Backbone as a ProteinNet text record, in pm:
[ID]
protein_1_A
[PRIMARY]
XXXXXXXXXXXXXXXXXXXXXXXXXXXXXXXXXXXXXXXXXXXXXXXXXXXXXXXXXXXXXXXXXXXXXXXXXXXXXXXXXXXXX
[TERTIARY]
97.6	8.8	69.7	45.2	145	38	126.8	39	-36.2	8	-63.5	-175.9	-189.2	-305.6	-405.9	-359.3	-509.3	-535.3	-470.2	-522.3	-593.3	-562.6	-628.7	-754.6	-774.7	-895.4	-986.7	-966.5	-1034.3	-1078.7	-994.2	-1006.7	-1128.6	-1120.9	-1218.4	-1335.1	-1361.9	-1459.4	-1551.6	-1484.2	-1524.9	-1461.7	-1575.4	-1554.9	-1472.8	-1334.9	-1249.7	-1201	-1181.9	-1109.9	-973.6	-958.1	-763.3	-803	-695	-656.7	-498	-444.7	-309.8	-342.5	-244.1	-239.8	-91	-77.6	66.9	68.2	157.1	125.6	281.1	275.8	379.3	350.7	423.6	408.8	268.2	172.2	19.5	-87.9	-11.6	-89.8	-120.8	-216.4	-203	-295.9	-228.7	-281.6	-349.5	-478.2	-546.8	-647.7	-627.7	-704.3	-798.4	-896.8	-979.2	-1075.9	-1052.4	-1149.4	-1250.4	-1365.5	-1484.3	-1613.8	-1686	-1792.8	-1918.5	-1875.8	-1985.5	-1996.1	-1886.5	-1910.1	-1979	-2011.6	-2072.8	-2173.9	-2315.9	-2394.9	-2397.9	-2277.2	-2263.1	-2210.3	-2270.6	-2218.2	-2062.7	-2011.7	-1843.6	-1839.9	-1918.1	-1923.2	-1944	-2063.9	-2076	-1932.9	-1876.8	-1772.6	-1684.3	-1634.2	-1563.5	-1570.9	-1699.7	-1741.9	-1731.9	-1772.2	-1759.1	-1609.2	-1524.1	-1372.3	-1316.9	-1361.7	-1345.7	-1386.7	-1512.3	-1568	-1475	-1406.3	-1346.1	-1181.6	-1175	-1055.4	-1070.7	-1203.7	-1232.2	-1159.3	-1136.4	-1040.4	-909.6	-822.3	-729.6	-708.9	-798	-834.9	-857.8	-938.4	-970.5	-891.5	-771.5	-649.8	-572.6	-562.4	-455.2	-352.3	-337.7	-228.1	-262.2	-338.9	-383.2	-416.3	-374.7	-414.1	-472.7	-421.9	-460.8	-505.1	-633.4	-657.4	-714.4	-596.9	-662.8	-721.4	-852.7	-905.3	-962	-946	-949.4	-1044.7	-1146.6	-1242.6	-1227.4	-1290.6	-1330.4	-1388.1	-1468.9	-1507.1	-1416.5	-1445.3	-1322.6	-1294.9	-1414.3	-1413.9	-1351.5	-1361.7	-1292.1	-1159.7	-1096.5	-978.3	-913.1	-954.2	-924	-865.9	-965.1	-940.4	-834.5	-851.3	-754	-604.8	-588.7	-467.1	-409.7	-469.2	-442.7	-411.7	-495.8	-460	-328.9	-291.7	-155.6	-53.5	-74.5	33.8	84	-49.9	-13.3	56.6	53.4	122.6	251.1
-134.2	4.5	110.9	212.6	316.1	465.2	564	668.7	695.3	649.8	660	579.8	439.2	359.3	439.1	468.7	556.3	663.2	771.3	874.1	819.8	695.2	669.5	623.3	569.7	521.6	587.5	689.9	826.2	897.6	944.9	1011.2	924.7	776.2	742.2	738.5	718.9	695.7	850.1	940.2	1076	1186.9	1257.3	1405.4	1520	1498.1	1569.8	1668	1839.1	1934.2	1936.3	1853.8	1877	1752.5	1689.9	1541.7	1587.5	1550.4	1515.8	1401.1	1305.1	1168.2	1182.5	1133.3	1113.4	966.9	866.4	758.5	715.4	698	613.9	492.2	386.5	254.6	197.5	155.3	120.5	234.3	369.9	450.9	590.8	646.4	720.8	842.3	967.5	1133.3	1159.4	1179.4	1205.7	1346.5	1447.8	1586.9	1569.8	1586.6	1569.7	1687.4	1774.4	1894.8	1843.9	1913.1	1894.2	1941.7	1987.1	2048.4	1945	1823.2	1705.9	1711.4	1745.6	1760	1855	1963.8	2092.5	2068.7	1937.6	1933	1810.6	1722.2	1625.1	1642.7	1524.5	1576	1505.3	1532.3	1463.8	1337.3	1251.8	1113.6	1082.1	1129.1	1113.7	1110.7	1232.9	1271.6	1171.6	1127.1	1008.2	875.2	852.9	726.4	739.8	876.7	889.6	866.2	932.5	901.5	723.5	688.8	542.8	441.3	467.2	371.4	315.7	399.7	347.8	258	283.2	213.6	84.9	49.7	-72.9	-192.7	-237.8	-332	-322.8	-211.4	-194.6	-188.5	-154.3	-166	-311	-374.1	-523.1	-607.1	-592.9	-666	-639.8	-544.1	-488	-403.3	-382.3	-298.3	-188.4	-119.7	-5.8	-30.5	20.4	24.7	130.3	247.3	378.2	468.9	549.3	648	782.4	871.9	1021.8	1092	1134.6	1216.9	1368.1	1459.1	1593.4	1618.8	1659.3	1706.1	1866.6	1931.9	2065.5	2079.9	2183	2220.9	2317.9	2373.4	2470.4	2568.8	2630.9	2765.6	2766.4	2615.3	2621.6	2588.3	2514.8	2491	2614.8	2723	2843.5	2913.6	2903.1	2995.1	2874.5	2754.6	2688.5	2710.1	2720.8	2762.6	2876.9	2949.2	3119.7	3110.7	3056.3	3015.6	2963.2	2896.6	2795.4	2889.4	2988.5	3087.6	3165.4	3219.1	3303.9	3248.2	3140.9	3101.4	3047
2.8	-10.9	-16.6	-64.8	-70.8	-104.2	-87.9	-100.7	-216.4	-337.4	-464.6	-463.7	-383.8	-372.3	-308.9	-200.1	-131.8	-209.3	-266.2	-341.7	-466	-527.8	-640.9	-611.1	-494.3	-447.3	-379.4	-349.8	-281.9	-417.7	-497.8	-599.7	-665.2	-707.4	-785.8	-764.2	-602.6	-539.3	-499.7	-504	-443.7	-512.4	-542.4	-633	-486.3	-528.8	-411	-505.5	-448.6	-493.7	-453.3	-368.1	-313.2	-215	-222.6	-140.3	-117.7	9.5	66.1	142	99.4	178	235.2	341.5	381	473.3	410.9	488.1	546	679.3	772.1	828	758.2	756.5	735.6	841.5	794.8	857.6	880.4	941.8	818.5	824.5	687.3	735	717.7	718.9	595.9	615.5	515.8	516.3	404	419	278	303.8	181.6	180.9	42.1	8.4	-85.2	-41.4	-110.5	-59.2	-186.5	-153.5	-78.8	-126.7	-85.7	76.5	146.8	311.1	364.5	272.2	340.7	437.5	392.5	469.5	557.8	564.6	657.7	795.9	852.1	1008.8	1032.3	1105	1120.4	1125.2	1177.5	1158.1	982.3	936.8	799.9	709.6	741.9	663	686.9	832.3	841.5	763.7	769.1	702.2	511.2	490.9	352.1	304.6	396.7	330	356.5	469.2	527.8	418.8	374.1	260.4	172.1	54.5	-13.9	37.3	160	201.9	292.8	295.1	392.5	353.1	207.3	198.7	262.8	247.1	323.8	445	522.2	664.3	716.9	633.6	662.9	630.4	573.7	545.7	651.2	713.1	767.6	707	615	540	605.4	603.2	672.8	803.7	940.2	1072	1117.1	1090.9	1140.8	1053.1	1047.8	925.4	1028.3	1022.9	1077.3	950.8	973	879.9	887.2	802.7	814.5	705.1	674.6	570.3	569.8	464.1	455.4	322.6	337	202	136.8	-6.5	-83.2	57.5	68.8	143	290.5	363	502.1	471.5	329.1	328.7	293.7	240.8	222.7	316.3	366.2	549	630	657.7	680.3	642.3	536	466.4	502.1	473.6	513.5	687.2	748.4	920	953.2	859.2	865.7	799.4	702.7	665.8	801.6	884.1	958.3	1116.6	1146.8	1258	1222.2
[MASK]
+++++++++++++++++++++++++++++++++++++++++++++++++++++++++++++++++++++++++++++++++++++

């Protein structure tokens, strides 16, 4: 399992404007940006990103996943705040 594997699964399954994936061993940090997250609860957002990765998680290839989701507007604000700190 590589960063590219995870990115491809997520891009194929979801309409994402931006996607950042960092893999360290069997742990993945995922930042996904899309308007699809706009009216979702936090749990639904997590489930939406987890769904394309179920096989990797079930097989044990992917042990832990940290997910951050943003709408494009939230992502722009987050990037600006990161630049200020």
